[in-house]
Short mmCIF file of C-alpha atoms and ligand atoms in Angstrom, two decimals:
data_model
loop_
_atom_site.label_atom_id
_atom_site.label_comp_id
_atom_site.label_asym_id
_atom_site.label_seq_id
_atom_site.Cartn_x
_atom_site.Cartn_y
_atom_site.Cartn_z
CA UNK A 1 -8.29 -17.50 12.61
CA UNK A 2 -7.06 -20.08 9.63
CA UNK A 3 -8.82 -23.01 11.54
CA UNK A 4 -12.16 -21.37 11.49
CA UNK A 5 -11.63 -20.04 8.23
CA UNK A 6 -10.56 -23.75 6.71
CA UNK A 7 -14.29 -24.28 8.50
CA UNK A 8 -15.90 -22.31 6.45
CA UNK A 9 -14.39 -22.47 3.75
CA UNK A 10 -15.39 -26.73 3.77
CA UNK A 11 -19.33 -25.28 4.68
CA UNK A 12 -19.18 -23.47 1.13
CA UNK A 13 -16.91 -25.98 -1.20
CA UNK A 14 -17.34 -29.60 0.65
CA UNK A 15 -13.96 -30.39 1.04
CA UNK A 16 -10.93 -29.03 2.80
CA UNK A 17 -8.34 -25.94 1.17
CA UNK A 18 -4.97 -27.38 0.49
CA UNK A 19 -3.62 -24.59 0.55
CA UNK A 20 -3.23 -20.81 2.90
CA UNK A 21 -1.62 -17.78 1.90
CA UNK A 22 -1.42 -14.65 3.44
CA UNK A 23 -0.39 -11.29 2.72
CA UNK A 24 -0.21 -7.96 5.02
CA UNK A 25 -1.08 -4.38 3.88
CA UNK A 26 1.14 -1.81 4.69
CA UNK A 27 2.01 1.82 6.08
CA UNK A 28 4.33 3.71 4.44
CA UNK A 29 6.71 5.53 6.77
CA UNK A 30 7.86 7.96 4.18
CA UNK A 31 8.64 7.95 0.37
CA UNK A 32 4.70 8.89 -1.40
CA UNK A 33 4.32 9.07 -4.78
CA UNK A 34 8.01 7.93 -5.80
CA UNK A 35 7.69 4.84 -6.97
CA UNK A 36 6.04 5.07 -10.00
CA UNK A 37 8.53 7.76 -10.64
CA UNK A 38 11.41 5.38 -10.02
CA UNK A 39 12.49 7.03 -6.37
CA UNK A 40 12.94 5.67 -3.17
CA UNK A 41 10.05 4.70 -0.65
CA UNK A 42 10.35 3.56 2.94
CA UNK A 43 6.80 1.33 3.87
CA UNK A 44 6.66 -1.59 6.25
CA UNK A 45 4.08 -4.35 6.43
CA UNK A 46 1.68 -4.08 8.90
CA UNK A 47 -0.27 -7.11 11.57
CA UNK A 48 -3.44 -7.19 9.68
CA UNK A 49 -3.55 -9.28 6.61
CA UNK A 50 -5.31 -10.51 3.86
CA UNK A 51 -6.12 -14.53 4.01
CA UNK A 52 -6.70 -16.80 0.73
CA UNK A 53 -7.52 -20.67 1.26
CA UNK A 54 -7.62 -22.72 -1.86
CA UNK A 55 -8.16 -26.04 -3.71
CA UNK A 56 -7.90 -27.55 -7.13
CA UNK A 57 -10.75 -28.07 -8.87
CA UNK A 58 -11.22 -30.82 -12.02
CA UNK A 59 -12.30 -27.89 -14.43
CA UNK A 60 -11.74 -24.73 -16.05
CA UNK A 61 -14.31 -22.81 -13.43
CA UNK A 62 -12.67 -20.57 -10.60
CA UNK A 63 -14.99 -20.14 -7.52
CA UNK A 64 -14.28 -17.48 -5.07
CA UNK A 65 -16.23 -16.88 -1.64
CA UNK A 66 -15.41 -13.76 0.15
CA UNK A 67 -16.29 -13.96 3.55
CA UNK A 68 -16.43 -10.40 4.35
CA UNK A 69 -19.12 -9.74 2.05
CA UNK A 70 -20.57 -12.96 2.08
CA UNK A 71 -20.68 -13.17 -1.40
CA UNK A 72 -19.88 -16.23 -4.23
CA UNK A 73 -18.25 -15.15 -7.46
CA UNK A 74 -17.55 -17.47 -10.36
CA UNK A 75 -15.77 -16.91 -13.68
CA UNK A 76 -13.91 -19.56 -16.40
CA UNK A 77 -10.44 -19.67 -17.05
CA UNK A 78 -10.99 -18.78 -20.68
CA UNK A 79 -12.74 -16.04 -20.18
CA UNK A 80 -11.35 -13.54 -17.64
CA UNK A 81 -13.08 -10.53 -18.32
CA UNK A 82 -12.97 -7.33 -15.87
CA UNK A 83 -16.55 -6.99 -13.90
CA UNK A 84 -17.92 -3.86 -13.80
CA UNK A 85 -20.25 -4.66 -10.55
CA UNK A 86 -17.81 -6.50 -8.53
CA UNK A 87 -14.61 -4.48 -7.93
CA UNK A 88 -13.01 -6.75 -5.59
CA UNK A 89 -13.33 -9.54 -8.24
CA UNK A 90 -11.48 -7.66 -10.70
CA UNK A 91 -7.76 -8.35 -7.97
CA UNK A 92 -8.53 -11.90 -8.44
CA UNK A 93 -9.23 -12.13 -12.00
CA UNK A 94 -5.86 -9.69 -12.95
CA UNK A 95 -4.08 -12.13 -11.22
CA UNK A 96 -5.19 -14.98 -13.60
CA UNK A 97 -4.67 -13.21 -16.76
CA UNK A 98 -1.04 -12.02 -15.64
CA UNK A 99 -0.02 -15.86 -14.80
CA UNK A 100 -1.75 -16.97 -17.84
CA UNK A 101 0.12 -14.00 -19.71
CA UNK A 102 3.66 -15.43 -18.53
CA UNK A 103 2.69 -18.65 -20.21
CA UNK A 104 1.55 -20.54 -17.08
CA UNK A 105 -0.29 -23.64 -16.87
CA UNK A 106 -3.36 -23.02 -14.90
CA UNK A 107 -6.64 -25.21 -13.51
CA UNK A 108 -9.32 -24.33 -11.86
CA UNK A 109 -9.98 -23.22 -7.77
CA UNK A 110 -12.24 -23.00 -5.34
CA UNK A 111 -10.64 -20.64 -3.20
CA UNK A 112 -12.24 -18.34 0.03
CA UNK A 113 -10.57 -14.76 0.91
CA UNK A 114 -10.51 -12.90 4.13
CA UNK A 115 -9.35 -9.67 5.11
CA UNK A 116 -9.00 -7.18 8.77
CA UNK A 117 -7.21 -4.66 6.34
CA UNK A 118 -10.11 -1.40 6.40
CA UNK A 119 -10.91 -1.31 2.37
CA UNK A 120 -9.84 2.13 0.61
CA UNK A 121 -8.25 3.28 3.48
CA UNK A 122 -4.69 3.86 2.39
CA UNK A 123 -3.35 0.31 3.43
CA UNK A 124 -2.81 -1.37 0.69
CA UNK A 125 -5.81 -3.79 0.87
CA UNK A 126 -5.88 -4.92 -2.85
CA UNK A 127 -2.22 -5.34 -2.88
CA UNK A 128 -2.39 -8.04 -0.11
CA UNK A 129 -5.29 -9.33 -1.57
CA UNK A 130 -3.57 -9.81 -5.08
CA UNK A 131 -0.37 -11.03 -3.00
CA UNK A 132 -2.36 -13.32 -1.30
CA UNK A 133 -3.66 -14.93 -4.33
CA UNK A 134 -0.36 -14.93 -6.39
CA UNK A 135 1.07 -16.75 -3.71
CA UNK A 136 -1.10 -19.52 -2.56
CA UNK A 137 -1.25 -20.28 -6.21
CA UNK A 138 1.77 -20.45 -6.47
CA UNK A 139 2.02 -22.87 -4.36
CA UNK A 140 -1.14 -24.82 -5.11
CA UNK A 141 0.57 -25.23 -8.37
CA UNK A 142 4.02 -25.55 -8.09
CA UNK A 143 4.97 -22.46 -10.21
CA UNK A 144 8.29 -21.36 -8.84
CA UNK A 145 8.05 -18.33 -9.38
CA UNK A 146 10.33 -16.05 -7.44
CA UNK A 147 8.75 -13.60 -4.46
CA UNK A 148 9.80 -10.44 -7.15
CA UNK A 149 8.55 -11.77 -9.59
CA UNK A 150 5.38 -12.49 -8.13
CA UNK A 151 5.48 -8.47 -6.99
CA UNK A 152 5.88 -7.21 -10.24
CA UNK A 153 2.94 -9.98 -11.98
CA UNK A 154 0.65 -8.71 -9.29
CA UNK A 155 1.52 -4.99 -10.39
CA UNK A 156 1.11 -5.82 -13.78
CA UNK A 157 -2.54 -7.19 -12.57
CA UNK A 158 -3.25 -3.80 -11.43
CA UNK A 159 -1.98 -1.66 -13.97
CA UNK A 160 -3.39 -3.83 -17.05
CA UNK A 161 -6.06 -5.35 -15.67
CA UNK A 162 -7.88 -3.34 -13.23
CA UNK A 163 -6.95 -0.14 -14.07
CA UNK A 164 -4.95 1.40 -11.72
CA UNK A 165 -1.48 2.77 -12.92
CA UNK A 166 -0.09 1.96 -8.99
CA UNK A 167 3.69 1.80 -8.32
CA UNK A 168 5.88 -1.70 -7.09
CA UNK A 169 5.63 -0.53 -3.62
CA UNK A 170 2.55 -2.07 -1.92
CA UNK A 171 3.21 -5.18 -3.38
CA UNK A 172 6.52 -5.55 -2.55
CA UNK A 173 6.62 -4.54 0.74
CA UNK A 174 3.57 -7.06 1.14
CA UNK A 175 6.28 -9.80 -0.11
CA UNK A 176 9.37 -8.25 1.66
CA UNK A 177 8.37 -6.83 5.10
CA UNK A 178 9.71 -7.90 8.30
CA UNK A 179 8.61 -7.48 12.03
CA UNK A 180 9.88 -4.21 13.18
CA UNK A 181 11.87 -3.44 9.45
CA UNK A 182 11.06 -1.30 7.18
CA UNK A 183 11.86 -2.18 3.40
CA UNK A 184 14.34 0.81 2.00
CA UNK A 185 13.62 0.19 -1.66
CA UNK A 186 14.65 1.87 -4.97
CA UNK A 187 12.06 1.67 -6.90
CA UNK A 188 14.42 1.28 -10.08
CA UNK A 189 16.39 -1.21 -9.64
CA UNK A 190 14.48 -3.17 -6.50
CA UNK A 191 17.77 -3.20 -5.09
CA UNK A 192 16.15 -3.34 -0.94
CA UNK A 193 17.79 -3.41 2.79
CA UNK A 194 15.76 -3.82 5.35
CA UNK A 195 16.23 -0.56 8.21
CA UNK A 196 14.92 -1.19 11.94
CA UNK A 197 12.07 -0.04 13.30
CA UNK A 198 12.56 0.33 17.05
CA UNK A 199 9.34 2.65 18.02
CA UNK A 200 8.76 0.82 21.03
CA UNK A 201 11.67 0.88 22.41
CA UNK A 202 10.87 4.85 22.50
CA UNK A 203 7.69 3.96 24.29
CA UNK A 204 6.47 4.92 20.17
CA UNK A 205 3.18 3.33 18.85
CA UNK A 206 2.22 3.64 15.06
CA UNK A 207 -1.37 4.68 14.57
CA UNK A 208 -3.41 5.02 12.01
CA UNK A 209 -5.79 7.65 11.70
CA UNK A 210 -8.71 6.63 8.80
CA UNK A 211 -9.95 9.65 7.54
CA UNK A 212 -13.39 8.57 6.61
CA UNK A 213 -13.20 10.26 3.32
CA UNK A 214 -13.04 7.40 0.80
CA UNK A 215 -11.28 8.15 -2.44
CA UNK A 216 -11.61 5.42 -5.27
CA UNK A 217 -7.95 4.78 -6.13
CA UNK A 218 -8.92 4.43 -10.13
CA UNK A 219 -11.20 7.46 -10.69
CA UNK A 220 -8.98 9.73 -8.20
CA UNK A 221 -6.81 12.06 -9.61
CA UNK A 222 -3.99 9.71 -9.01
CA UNK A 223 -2.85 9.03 -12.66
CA UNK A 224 -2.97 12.45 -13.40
CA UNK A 225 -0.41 13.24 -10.72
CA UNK A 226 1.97 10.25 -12.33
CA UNK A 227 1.18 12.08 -16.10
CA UNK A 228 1.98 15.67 -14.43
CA UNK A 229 5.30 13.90 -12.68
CA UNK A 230 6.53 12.34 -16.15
CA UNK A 231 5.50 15.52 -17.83
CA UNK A 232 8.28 17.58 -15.58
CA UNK A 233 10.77 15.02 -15.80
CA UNK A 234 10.57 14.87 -19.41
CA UNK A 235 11.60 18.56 -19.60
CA UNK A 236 14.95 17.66 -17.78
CA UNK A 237 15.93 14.76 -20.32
CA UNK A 238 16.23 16.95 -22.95
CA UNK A 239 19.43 18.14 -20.71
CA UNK A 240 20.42 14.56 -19.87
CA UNK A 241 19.15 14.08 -16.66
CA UNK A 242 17.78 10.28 -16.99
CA UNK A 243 15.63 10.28 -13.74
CA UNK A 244 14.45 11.70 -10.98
CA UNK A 245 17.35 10.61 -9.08
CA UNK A 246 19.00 12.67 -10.93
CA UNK A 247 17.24 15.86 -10.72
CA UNK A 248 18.51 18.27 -8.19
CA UNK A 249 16.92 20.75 -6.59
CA UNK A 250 19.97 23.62 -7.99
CA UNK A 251 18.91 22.06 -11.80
CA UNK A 252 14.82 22.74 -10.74
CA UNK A 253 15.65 26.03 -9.68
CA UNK A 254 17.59 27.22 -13.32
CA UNK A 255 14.45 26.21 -15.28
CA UNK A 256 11.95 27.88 -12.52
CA UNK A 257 10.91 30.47 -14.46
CA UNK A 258 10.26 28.35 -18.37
CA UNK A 259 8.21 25.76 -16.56
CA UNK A 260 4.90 25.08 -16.17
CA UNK A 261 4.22 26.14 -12.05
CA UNK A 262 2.14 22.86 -11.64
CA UNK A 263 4.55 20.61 -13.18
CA UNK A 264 7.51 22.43 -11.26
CA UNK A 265 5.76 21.85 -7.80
CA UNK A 266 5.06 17.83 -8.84
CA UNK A 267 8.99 17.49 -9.80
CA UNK A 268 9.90 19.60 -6.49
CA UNK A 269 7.64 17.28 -4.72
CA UNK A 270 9.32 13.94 -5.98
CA UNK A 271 12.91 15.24 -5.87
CA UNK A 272 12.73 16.70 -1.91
CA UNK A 273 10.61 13.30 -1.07
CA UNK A 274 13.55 11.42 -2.72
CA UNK A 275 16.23 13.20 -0.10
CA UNK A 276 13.96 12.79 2.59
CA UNK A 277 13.85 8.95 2.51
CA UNK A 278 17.24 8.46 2.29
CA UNK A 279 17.69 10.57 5.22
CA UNK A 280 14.69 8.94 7.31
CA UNK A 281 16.76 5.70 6.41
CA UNK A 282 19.70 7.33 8.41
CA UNK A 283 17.61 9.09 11.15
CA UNK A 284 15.98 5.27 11.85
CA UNK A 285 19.43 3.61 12.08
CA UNK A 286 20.51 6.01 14.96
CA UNK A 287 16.94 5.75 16.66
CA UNK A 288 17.02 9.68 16.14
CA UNK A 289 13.15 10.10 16.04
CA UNK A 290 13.16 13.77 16.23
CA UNK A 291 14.76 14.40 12.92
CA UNK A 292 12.59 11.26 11.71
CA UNK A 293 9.26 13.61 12.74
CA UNK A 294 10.72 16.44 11.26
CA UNK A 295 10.53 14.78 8.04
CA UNK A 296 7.54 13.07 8.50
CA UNK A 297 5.84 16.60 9.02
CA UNK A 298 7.62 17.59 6.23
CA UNK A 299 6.80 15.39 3.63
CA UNK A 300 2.98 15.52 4.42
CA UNK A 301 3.58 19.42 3.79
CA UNK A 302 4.91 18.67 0.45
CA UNK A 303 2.00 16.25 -0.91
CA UNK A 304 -0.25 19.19 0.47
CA UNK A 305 1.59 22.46 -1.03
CA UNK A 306 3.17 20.77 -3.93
CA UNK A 307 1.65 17.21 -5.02
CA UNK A 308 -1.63 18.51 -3.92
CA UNK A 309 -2.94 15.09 -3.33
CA UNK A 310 -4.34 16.15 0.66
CA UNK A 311 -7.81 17.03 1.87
CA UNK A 312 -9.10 19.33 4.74
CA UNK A 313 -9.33 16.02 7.14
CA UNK A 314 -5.76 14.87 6.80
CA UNK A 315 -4.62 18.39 6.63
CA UNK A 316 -6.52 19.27 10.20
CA UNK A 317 -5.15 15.90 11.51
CA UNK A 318 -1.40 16.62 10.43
CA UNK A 319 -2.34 20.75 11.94
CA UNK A 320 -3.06 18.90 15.15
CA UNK A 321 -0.01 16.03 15.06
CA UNK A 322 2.32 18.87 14.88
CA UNK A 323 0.90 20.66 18.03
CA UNK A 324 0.83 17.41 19.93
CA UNK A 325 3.87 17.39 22.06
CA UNK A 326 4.22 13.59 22.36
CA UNK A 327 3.38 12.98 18.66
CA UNK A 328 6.61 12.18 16.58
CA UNK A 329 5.43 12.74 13.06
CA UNK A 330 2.46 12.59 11.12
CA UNK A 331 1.36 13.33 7.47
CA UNK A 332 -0.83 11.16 5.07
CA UNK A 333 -0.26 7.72 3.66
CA UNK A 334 -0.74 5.91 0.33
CA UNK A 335 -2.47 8.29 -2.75
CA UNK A 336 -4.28 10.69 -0.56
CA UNK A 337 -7.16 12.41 -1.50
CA UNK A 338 -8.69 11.14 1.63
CA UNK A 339 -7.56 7.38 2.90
CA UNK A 340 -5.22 7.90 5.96
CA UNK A 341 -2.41 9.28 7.83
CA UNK A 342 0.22 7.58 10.66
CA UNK A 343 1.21 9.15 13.37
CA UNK A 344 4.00 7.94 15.60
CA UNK A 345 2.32 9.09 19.49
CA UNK A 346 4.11 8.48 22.60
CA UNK A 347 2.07 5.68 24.34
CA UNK A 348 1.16 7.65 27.54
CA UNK A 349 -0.27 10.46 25.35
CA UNK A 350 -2.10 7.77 22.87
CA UNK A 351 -5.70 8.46 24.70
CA UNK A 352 -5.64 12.29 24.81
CA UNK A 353 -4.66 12.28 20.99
CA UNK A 354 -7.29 10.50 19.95
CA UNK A 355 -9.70 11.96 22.22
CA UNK A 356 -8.93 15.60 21.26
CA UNK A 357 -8.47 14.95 17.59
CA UNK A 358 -12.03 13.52 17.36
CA UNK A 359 -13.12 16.68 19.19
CA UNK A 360 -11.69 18.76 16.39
CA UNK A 361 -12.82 16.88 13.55
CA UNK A 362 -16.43 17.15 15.51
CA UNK A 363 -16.25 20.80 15.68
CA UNK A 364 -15.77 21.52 11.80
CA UNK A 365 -18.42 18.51 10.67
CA UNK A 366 -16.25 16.14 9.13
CA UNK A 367 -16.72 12.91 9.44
CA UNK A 368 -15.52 10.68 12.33
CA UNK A 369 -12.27 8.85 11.51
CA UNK A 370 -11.87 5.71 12.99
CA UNK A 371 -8.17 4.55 14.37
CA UNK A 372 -6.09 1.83 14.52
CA UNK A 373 -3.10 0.80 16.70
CA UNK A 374 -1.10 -1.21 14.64
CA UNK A 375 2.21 -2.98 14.60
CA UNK A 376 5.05 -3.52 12.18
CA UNK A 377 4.24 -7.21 11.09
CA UNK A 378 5.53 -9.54 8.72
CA UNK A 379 5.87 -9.89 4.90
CA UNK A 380 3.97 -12.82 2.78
CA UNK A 381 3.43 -16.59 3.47
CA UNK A 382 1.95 -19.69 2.47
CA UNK A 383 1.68 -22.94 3.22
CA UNK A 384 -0.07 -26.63 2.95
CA UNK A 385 -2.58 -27.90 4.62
CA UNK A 386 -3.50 -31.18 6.22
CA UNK A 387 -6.37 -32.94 5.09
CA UNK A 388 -8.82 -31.28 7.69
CA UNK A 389 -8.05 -28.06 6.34
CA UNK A 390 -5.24 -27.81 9.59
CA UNK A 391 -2.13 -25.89 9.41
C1 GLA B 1 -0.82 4.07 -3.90
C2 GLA B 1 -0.13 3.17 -4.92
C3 GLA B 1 1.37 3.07 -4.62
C4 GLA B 1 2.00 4.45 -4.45
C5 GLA B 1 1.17 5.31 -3.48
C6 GLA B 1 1.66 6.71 -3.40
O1 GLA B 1 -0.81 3.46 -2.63
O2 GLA B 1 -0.69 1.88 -4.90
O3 GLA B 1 2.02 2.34 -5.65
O4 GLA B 1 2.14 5.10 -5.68
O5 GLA B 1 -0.19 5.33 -3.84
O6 GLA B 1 2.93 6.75 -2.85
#
């Protein structure tokens, strides 16, 4: 894949990258919607991955060609302003202003991105796309900046430049993931351990089910779930409880009755999520994939009842997880409100799942997901090239 890539990339800029980076998406195997509220997640990164190949160029002018859409996009270093027409441009340019914002010394690229991750699909495709970048330039230009780091800049990118009020988790776990680990992370502090992952010894596959229904991360209703969260926990620091961490369920249950019912079900939400990572951390360490599907079922029943971030789709394919008897867990994945789920299916039942689920989703008119087998792959990477463009 990078040598025909490095191909194509010479066809549109007549010379060779000097650089690759690439960057996966992710799943998340539990642990939604607590990281923005400082809380513990559980994702891994996932086999497909976002590719950037890159040269300097003798100007200010930075030249991307994205071979997916087949499209050429150019913009200045001085001026980095966010395109209203091109959304994919906008992961690209937030990375530029948020290196230029540290105080960085940049030049100008010609650079080529490729991706296999499905777009708006609840797999983290603009994270690894805004990993990818951070990274190869990084390299391109010796900026030594710390993997972290580089997690929170591309955050930053998001939040301030595009838009999107996202959490540290995609990105991270884009930097951090390991083949058959999942990243344990607390949000707070980024304090991370890395827990295995042994599905296959179970005769476990991971797959992902795409919904179909599309939901545009920055117009969603996603940054009013993060207001509604801080809302509730606000209530509880006026008793000295600092974070969600903190909050107990015994402390949510004393102010039941003076709290808003909406904000009470977000905070019940983030605080059961919370105790069901750390135990899903436990449950993978002793390979005990019962309790892990217990929880997995559980916490998709929480962002449906009490985050209220679900849709009929994911709701009729976590209905029909649950019912499946070789199916170890299932719920939905990344913001929700359409995207996907995972499901962890025994591998002789993979076919019938898939099969029958389709069948349902047939009967009541919605439209026809898609899936994806995928694996547990590994975090970040970039490195020179040769002067052919060869790795
Ligand atoms: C999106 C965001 C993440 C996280 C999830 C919900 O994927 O990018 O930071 O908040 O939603 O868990």
């Amino acid at each position: 894949m990078e040598k025909s890539l490095s191909l194509v990339f010479a066809e549109i800029h007549n010379s060779y990258p000097e650089v690759v980076s690439s960057a996966p998406g992710r799943i998340n195997i539990i642990g939604e919607h607590t990281d923005y509220n400082q809380g513990y997640v559980l994702p891994a990164a996932i086999n497909l991955k976002n590719y950037f190949f890159l040269s300097k160029r003798n100007d200010d002018m930075v030249c991307i060609w994205a071979e997916n859409f087949k499209k050429r996009k150019m913009f200045s270093l001085k001026k980095i302003s966010f395109s209203k027409q091109n959304k994919w441009i906008n992961y690209v340019k937030g990375i530029f202003w948020a290196l230029q914002e540290e105080g960085l010394d940049l030049r100008g690229i010609n650079g080529l991105v490729w991706g296999d991750i499905p777009l708006e699909a609840g797999l983290s495709s603009s994270a690894a796309l805004e990993v990818s970048i951070i990274q190869g330039l990084n390299a391109l230009f010796k900026l030594g900046l710390a993997p972290q780091r580089m997690a929170e800049l591309a955050r930053k990118a998001e939040n301030d430049f595009v838009g999107v009020q996202c959490g540290i988790m995609d990105q991270f776990v884009s930097f951090f993931g390991k083949k058959n680990k999942a990243v344990f992370l607390d949000c707070e502090t980024l304090e991370h351990e890395l827990v295995p992952v042994n599905l296959e010894r179970e005769g476990l596959r991971v797959l992902v089910f795409e919904s179909g229904v599309s939901r545009e991360l920055a117009s969603s209703d996603y940054n009013k779930r993060r207001n509604e969260s801080f809302q509730a926990l606000e209530i509880f620091k006026k008793n000295g409880v600092k974070s969600y961490k903190q909050l107990t369920l015994s402390l949510l249950e004393k102010r039941k009755d003076d709290m808003d019912e909406v904000l009470l079900k977000r905070a019940r939400h983030v605080v059961n999520e919370n105790g069901r990572v750390k135990k899903a951390v436990e449950a993978l360490r002793k390979d005990d994939f019962r309790l892990l599907a217990e929880l997995i079922f559980r916490s998709h029943e929480s962002l449906r009842d009490d985050y209220e971030v679900s849709c009929p789709e994911l709701d009729l394919f976590y209905e029909f997880a649950r019912e499946f008897p070789g199916c170890f867990g299932a719920r939905l994945i990344g913001a929700g409100f359409g995207g996907s789920g995972i499901a962890m299916v025994k591998q002789k039942g993979m076919a019938a799942f898939r099969e029958k689920l389709l069948e349902e989703a047939r009967k009541r008119k919605f439209p026809r997901p898609k899936f994806y087998e995928i694996k547990i792959g590994k975090g970040a990477k970039a490195y020179f090239l040769d002067k052919e463009g060869k790795g």
